[in-house]
Amino acid sequence: MANPLLRGMEGVFIPVKDPERSAKWYEDILGFKVIYIEEEAAVMKIGEQSPTVVCLVRTLNHQPMKFPENKFGVGKYYNFIPTDIEETHKLLLQKNVKVNPIGGEGTTKFFTFYDPDDNPLGVCQ
């Protein structure tokens, strides 16, 4: 196939205990903007330039996202793209977010951080 069938990702769905509480964290810590909140979900825009929305979905008997064991070293489902990975890492630490050290090889750098429901989220540049 010469042209890709798909052109991007519209939504990312993250399981949470309380969508309203989680939306406040994603807004205060990550700067996401609330599109709307209802009892079962909060829908947020990552940024004005991003077509991707994040939907925080209330889950029953919540368990943090857990990527299956693998030999590739992946432990999360999503990587967000920062403007500056070192600055992003520093700011998350300053905001008392649980953050792993920056890793990577060559020109690719990445790290994992955790939301209030202990979901692992990635940053990659």
Tab-separated table of C-alpha atoms in Angstrom:
chain	number	residue	atom	x	y	z
A	1	MET	CA	0.000	0.000	0.000
A	2	ALA	CA	1.606	3.280	-1.102
A	3	ASN	CA	-0.383	5.624	1.143
A	4	PRO	CA	-1.135	4.907	4.794
A	5	LEU	CA	-4.690	3.876	5.509
A	6	LEU	CA	-4.754	5.954	8.717
A	7	ARG	CA	-3.374	9.438	9.370
A	8	GLY	CA	-3.115	9.744	13.110
A	9	MET	CA	-4.670	8.931	16.452
A	10	GLU	CA	-7.878	10.650	17.583
A	11	GLY	CA	-8.124	9.384	21.138
A	12	VAL	CA	-6.215	7.765	23.954
A	13	PHE	CA	-8.250	6.074	26.685
A	14	ILE	CA	-6.841	5.861	30.216
A	15	PRO	CA	-8.554	3.977	33.068
A	16	VAL	CA	-9.025	6.029	36.248
A	17	LYS	CA	-10.894	5.784	39.550
A	18	ASP	CA	-12.436	9.272	39.457
A	19	PRO	CA	-12.562	11.151	36.127
A	20	GLU	CA	-13.113	14.570	37.716
A	21	ARG	CA	-10.210	14.204	40.153
A	22	SER	CA	-7.951	12.823	37.432
A	23	ALA	CA	-8.924	15.591	34.997
A	24	LYS	CA	-7.840	18.172	37.587
A	25	TRP	CA	-4.423	16.464	37.832
A	26	TYR	CA	-4.001	16.212	34.038
A	27	GLU	CA	-4.964	19.896	33.771
A	28	ASP	CA	-2.802	21.162	36.653
A	29	ILE	CA	0.253	18.983	36.022
A	30	LEU	CA	0.252	18.407	32.250
A	31	GLY	CA	-1.670	21.447	31.042
A	32	PHE	CA	-4.363	19.448	29.229
A	33	LYS	CA	-7.634	21.324	28.604
A	34	VAL	CA	-11.018	19.893	29.619
A	35	ILE	CA	-13.471	19.511	26.749
A	36	TYR	CA	-16.163	18.034	28.993
A	37	ILE	CA	-16.585	15.950	32.143
A	38	GLU	CA	-19.381	13.567	32.950
A	39	GLU	CA	-19.777	10.959	35.673
A	40	GLU	CA	-18.108	8.152	33.713
A	41	ALA	CA	-15.405	10.022	31.789
A	42	ALA	CA	-13.477	13.232	31.270
A	43	VAL	CA	-12.445	14.179	27.740
A	44	MET	CA	-9.402	16.420	27.446
A	45	LYS	CA	-7.408	18.042	24.649
A	46	ILE	CA	-3.638	17.620	24.894
A	47	GLY	CA	-3.047	21.004	23.273
A	48	GLU	CA	-4.364	23.331	20.622
A	49	GLN	CA	-2.024	21.901	17.971
A	50	SER	CA	-2.720	18.250	18.799
A	51	PRO	CA	-5.634	16.414	17.192
A	52	THR	CA	-5.414	13.725	19.903
A	53	VAL	CA	-7.762	13.802	22.877
A	54	VAL	CA	-7.283	11.932	26.142
A	55	CYS	CA	-10.354	10.283	27.607
A	56	LEU	CA	-10.120	9.444	31.313
A	57	VAL	CA	-12.589	6.601	31.827
A	58	ARG	CA	-13.967	5.563	35.215
A	59	THR	CA	-13.223	1.876	35.787
A	60	LEU	CA	-14.740	-0.504	38.299
A	61	ASN	CA	-12.255	-2.335	40.514
A	62	HIS	CA	-9.535	-0.103	39.052
A	63	GLN	CA	-6.118	-1.564	38.365
A	64	PRO	CA	-3.335	0.601	36.907
A	65	MET	CA	-2.509	-0.099	33.262
A	66	LYS	CA	0.065	-2.866	33.050
A	67	PHE	CA	1.814	-3.651	29.813
A	68	PRO	CA	2.481	-7.387	29.408
A	69	GLU	CA	5.999	-8.592	30.178
A	70	ASN	CA	8.248	-8.394	27.117
A	71	LYS	CA	11.922	-8.426	26.109
A	72	PHE	CA	11.720	-5.114	24.250
A	73	GLY	CA	11.669	-3.138	27.512
A	74	VAL	CA	8.250	-1.540	27.041
A	75	GLY	CA	6.251	-0.965	30.216
A	76	LYS	CA	3.559	1.508	29.117
A	77	TYR	CA	1.006	1.923	26.372
A	78	TYR	CA	1.483	5.602	25.490
A	79	ASN	CA	4.354	7.984	24.772
A	80	PHE	CA	3.635	11.695	24.701
A	81	ILE	CA	5.850	14.037	22.685
A	82	PRO	CA	7.446	16.871	24.692
A	83	THR	CA	8.801	20.170	23.461
A	84	ASP	CA	11.955	19.601	25.552
A	85	ILE	CA	12.338	16.256	27.332
A	86	GLU	CA	14.814	17.450	29.972
A	87	GLU	CA	12.622	20.448	30.887
A	88	THR	CA	9.510	18.260	30.984
A	89	HIS	CA	11.262	15.777	33.283
A	90	LYS	CA	12.469	18.572	35.575
A	91	LEU	CA	9.027	20.196	35.801
A	92	LEU	CA	7.310	16.897	36.623
A	93	LEU	CA	9.828	16.295	39.419
A	94	GLN	CA	9.222	19.829	40.740
A	95	LYS	CA	5.483	19.057	40.808
A	96	ASN	CA	6.175	15.925	42.920
A	97	VAL	CA	5.104	13.508	40.196
A	98	LYS	CA	6.495	9.976	40.389
A	99	VAL	CA	9.019	10.004	37.515
A	100	ASN	CA	11.631	7.494	36.351
A	101	PRO	CA	15.056	8.687	35.149
A	102	ILE	CA	15.555	9.674	31.512
A	103	GLY	CA	16.915	6.810	29.427
A	104	GLY	CA	17.569	6.170	25.794
A	105	GLU	CA	20.086	5.444	23.110
A	106	GLY	CA	21.475	7.725	20.424
A	107	THR	CA	19.192	10.652	19.707
A	108	THR	CA	16.115	9.015	21.264
A	109	LYS	CA	15.390	9.836	24.908
A	110	PHE	CA	12.449	8.690	27.001
A	111	PHE	CA	11.090	8.329	30.515
A	112	THR	CA	8.038	7.046	32.339
A	113	PHE	CA	5.902	8.974	34.823
A	114	TYR	CA	2.749	8.022	36.721
A	115	ASP	CA	-0.657	9.631	37.095
A	116	PRO	CA	-2.575	9.643	40.434
A	117	ASP	CA	-4.019	6.200	39.646
A	118	ASP	CA	-0.472	4.857	39.130
A	119	ASN	CA	-0.941	4.462	35.373
A	120	PRO	CA	2.466	4.520	33.638
A	121	LEU	CA	2.694	7.194	30.939
A	122	GLY	CA	5.654	7.772	28.662
A	123	VAL	CA	7.469	10.746	27.219
A	124	CYS	CA	9.700	10.214	24.186
A	125	GLN	CA	11.776	12.590	22.092
